Amino acid sequence: MLTIPLDPIPNQSLDLSIGGHRWSLRIKQARESMAIDVTLDDTPLIAGHRIAVGSPILPYPPMQAAGNFLLLTDGDANPDYSRFGVDQTLVYVTPEELGNGT
């Protein structure tokens, strides 16, 4: 598991190189929750997906072949950008950690 640093700001974009893949994440405030767009190697996977605490960001196993992301919060609190880097953490999980490895 790899911790992905987030800034405590409502809208942000991250470009990551993990496991030989290029990930682009765009996290944004969406009324009372947070939403995310995920692109893998220039292929959009999801757009405007609501972030649910402790649930995989990429909801379907076929999307998870290169890994996945989770937002972890203390006490399963709702995502709140002002808590990013304090008690809310984004993590990358490998296919092996997901049980999808070969």
PDB file of C-alpha atoms in Angstrom:
ATOM      1  CA  MET A   1       0.000   0.000   0.000  1.00  0.00           C
ATOM      2  CA  LEU A   2       1.298   3.437  -0.971  1.00  0.00           C
ATOM      3  CA  THR A   3       0.133   6.686   0.636  1.00  0.00           C
ATOM      4  CA  ILE A   4      -0.708   9.423  -1.890  1.00  0.00           C
ATOM      5  CA  PRO A   5      -0.273  12.910  -0.422  1.00  0.00           C
ATOM      6  CA  LEU A   6      -3.289  15.200  -0.778  1.00  0.00           C
ATOM      7  CA  ASP A   7      -3.442  18.922  -0.133  1.00  0.00           C
ATOM      8  CA  PRO A   8      -6.241  20.305   2.056  1.00  0.00           C
ATOM      9  CA  ILE A   9      -7.847  22.142  -0.875  1.00  0.00           C
ATOM     10  CA  PRO A  10     -11.244  21.449  -2.515  1.00  0.00           C
ATOM     11  CA  ASN A  11     -10.055  20.759  -6.071  1.00  0.00           C
ATOM     12  CA  GLN A  12      -6.774  19.178  -7.084  1.00  0.00           C
ATOM     13  CA  SER A  13      -5.142  17.098  -9.799  1.00  0.00           C
ATOM     14  CA  LEU A  14      -2.415  14.509  -9.367  1.00  0.00           C
ATOM     15  CA  ASP A  15      -0.273  12.762 -11.956  1.00  0.00           C
ATOM     16  CA  LEU A  16       1.350   9.611 -10.609  1.00  0.00           C
ATOM     17  CA  SER A  17       3.672   6.949 -11.981  1.00  0.00           C
ATOM     18  CA  ILE A  18       3.049   3.676 -10.136  1.00  0.00           C
ATOM     19  CA  GLY A  19       4.008   0.170 -11.204  1.00  0.00           C
ATOM     20  CA  GLY A  20       4.880   1.227 -14.742  1.00  0.00           C
ATOM     21  CA  HIS A  21       1.529   2.969 -15.242  1.00  0.00           C
ATOM     22  CA  ARG A  22       0.543   6.635 -15.496  1.00  0.00           C
ATOM     23  CA  TRP A  23      -2.383   7.577 -13.292  1.00  0.00           C
ATOM     24  CA  SER A  24      -4.153  10.922 -13.399  1.00  0.00           C
ATOM     25  CA  LEU A  25      -6.504  11.719 -10.540  1.00  0.00           C
ATOM     26  CA  ARG A  26      -8.719  14.759 -10.310  1.00  0.00           C
ATOM     27  CA  ILE A  27     -10.420  15.218  -6.943  1.00  0.00           C
ATOM     28  CA  LYS A  28     -13.087  17.864  -6.520  1.00  0.00           C
ATOM     29  CA  GLN A  29     -15.627  19.126  -4.045  1.00  0.00           C
ATOM     30  CA  ALA A  30     -19.159  18.011  -4.997  1.00  0.00           C
ATOM     31  CA  ARG A  31     -21.668  19.670  -2.670  1.00  0.00           C
ATOM     32  CA  GLU A  32     -21.515  17.654   0.555  1.00  0.00           C
ATOM     33  CA  SER A  33     -19.068  15.024  -0.718  1.00  0.00           C
ATOM     34  CA  MET A  34     -15.968  14.590  -2.827  1.00  0.00           C
ATOM     35  CA  ALA A  35     -15.821  13.216  -6.382  1.00  0.00           C
ATOM     36  CA  ILE A  36     -12.974  11.820  -8.446  1.00  0.00           C
ATOM     37  CA  ASP A  37     -11.970  11.300 -12.075  1.00  0.00           C
ATOM     38  CA  VAL A  38      -9.409   8.560 -12.758  1.00  0.00           C
ATOM     39  CA  THR A  39      -7.386   8.094 -15.944  1.00  0.00           C
ATOM     40  CA  LEU A  40      -4.960   5.205 -16.449  1.00  0.00           C
ATOM     41  CA  ASP A  41      -2.359   5.414 -19.234  1.00  0.00           C
ATOM     42  CA  ASP A  42      -4.442   8.071 -21.056  1.00  0.00           C
ATOM     43  CA  THR A  43      -7.632   5.975 -20.835  1.00  0.00           C
ATOM     44  CA  PRO A  44     -10.423   7.512 -18.720  1.00  0.00           C
ATOM     45  CA  LEU A  45     -11.793   4.942 -16.274  1.00  0.00           C
ATOM     46  CA  ILE A  46     -14.300   6.949 -14.218  1.00  0.00           C
ATOM     47  CA  ALA A  47     -15.491  10.561 -14.102  1.00  0.00           C
ATOM     48  CA  GLY A  48     -17.407  12.308 -11.349  1.00  0.00           C
ATOM     49  CA  HIS A  49     -17.437   9.170  -9.188  1.00  0.00           C
ATOM     50  CA  ARG A  50     -18.465   9.898  -5.605  1.00  0.00           C
ATOM     51  CA  ILE A  51     -15.765   8.879  -3.110  1.00  0.00           C
ATOM     52  CA  ALA A  52     -17.114   6.457  -0.501  1.00  0.00           C
ATOM     53  CA  VAL A  53     -14.870   6.028   2.519  1.00  0.00           C
ATOM     54  CA  GLY A  54     -13.140   2.657   2.693  1.00  0.00           C
ATOM     55  CA  SER A  55     -14.586   1.510  -0.639  1.00  0.00           C
ATOM     56  CA  PRO A  56     -12.463   1.040  -3.741  1.00  0.00           C
ATOM     57  CA  ILE A  57     -12.408   4.144  -5.944  1.00  0.00           C
ATOM     58  CA  LEU A  58     -12.536   1.951  -9.063  1.00  0.00           C
ATOM     59  CA  PRO A  59     -15.761   0.026  -8.457  1.00  0.00           C
ATOM     60  CA  TYR A  60     -15.411  -2.942 -10.825  1.00  0.00           C
ATOM     61  CA  PRO A  61     -12.739  -5.680 -10.749  1.00  0.00           C
ATOM     62  CA  PRO A  62     -11.887  -5.376 -14.477  1.00  0.00           C
ATOM     63  CA  MET A  63     -10.827  -1.756 -13.816  1.00  0.00           C
ATOM     64  CA  GLN A  64      -8.520  -2.854 -10.998  1.00  0.00           C
ATOM     65  CA  ALA A  65      -5.937  -4.802 -13.040  1.00  0.00           C
ATOM     66  CA  ALA A  66      -3.293  -2.094 -12.380  1.00  0.00           C
ATOM     67  CA  GLY A  67      -4.387  -1.470  -8.788  1.00  0.00           C
ATOM     68  CA  ASN A  68      -6.889   0.754  -7.037  1.00  0.00           C
ATOM     69  CA  PHE A  69      -7.245   3.618  -4.581  1.00  0.00           C
ATOM     70  CA  LEU A  70      -9.049   4.011  -1.242  1.00  0.00           C
ATOM     71  CA  LEU A  71      -9.735   7.056   0.901  1.00  0.00           C
ATOM     72  CA  LEU A  72      -9.250   6.185   4.558  1.00  0.00           C
ATOM     73  CA  THR A  73     -10.647   8.406   7.317  1.00  0.00           C
ATOM     74  CA  ASP A  74     -10.681   8.291  11.092  1.00  0.00           C
ATOM     75  CA  GLY A  75     -13.960   6.870  12.337  1.00  0.00           C
ATOM     76  CA  ASP A  76     -15.263   6.427   8.781  1.00  0.00           C
ATOM     77  CA  ALA A  77     -15.943  10.170   8.569  1.00  0.00           C
ATOM     78  CA  ASN A  78     -17.222  11.523   5.266  1.00  0.00           C
ATOM     79  CA  PRO A  79     -14.579  12.801   2.852  1.00  0.00           C
ATOM     80  CA  ASP A  80     -13.637  16.378   3.696  1.00  0.00           C
ATOM     81  CA  TYR A  81     -10.835  18.119   1.800  1.00  0.00           C
ATOM     82  CA  SER A  82      -9.958  20.214   4.868  1.00  0.00           C
ATOM     83  CA  ARG A  83      -8.993  16.940   6.637  1.00  0.00           C
ATOM     84  CA  PHE A  84      -6.741  15.672   3.811  1.00  0.00           C
ATOM     85  CA  GLY A  85      -3.286  15.059   5.236  1.00  0.00           C
ATOM     86  CA  VAL A  86      -4.621  15.296   8.801  1.00  0.00           C
ATOM     87  CA  ASP A  87      -6.836  12.260   9.383  1.00  0.00           C
ATOM     88  CA  GLN A  88      -7.955  11.465   5.820  1.00  0.00           C
ATOM     89  CA  THR A  89      -5.527   9.614   3.583  1.00  0.00           C
ATOM     90  CA  LEU A  90      -5.610   8.407  -0.014  1.00  0.00           C
ATOM     91  CA  VAL A  91      -3.822   5.108  -0.595  1.00  0.00           C
ATOM     92  CA  TYR A  92      -2.926   3.090  -3.684  1.00  0.00           C
ATOM     93  CA  VAL A  93      -3.391  -0.671  -3.370  1.00  0.00           C
ATOM     94  CA  THR A  94      -1.552  -3.082  -5.679  1.00  0.00           C
ATOM     95  CA  PRO A  95      -3.353  -5.820  -7.618  1.00  0.00           C
ATOM     96  CA  GLU A  96      -1.694  -8.371  -5.301  1.00  0.00           C
ATOM     97  CA  GLU A  97      -3.015  -6.585  -2.208  1.00  0.00           C
ATOM     98  CA  LEU A  98      -6.473  -6.567  -3.809  1.00  0.00           C
ATOM     99  CA  GLY A  99      -6.202 -10.292  -4.515  1.00  0.00           C
ATOM    100  CA  ASN A 100      -6.201  -9.613  -8.280  1.00  0.00           C
ATOM    101  CA  GLY A 101      -2.552 -10.524  -8.833  1.00  0.00           C
ATOM    102  CA  THR A 102      -1.508 -13.474 -10.933  1.00  0.00           C
TER     103      THR A 102
END
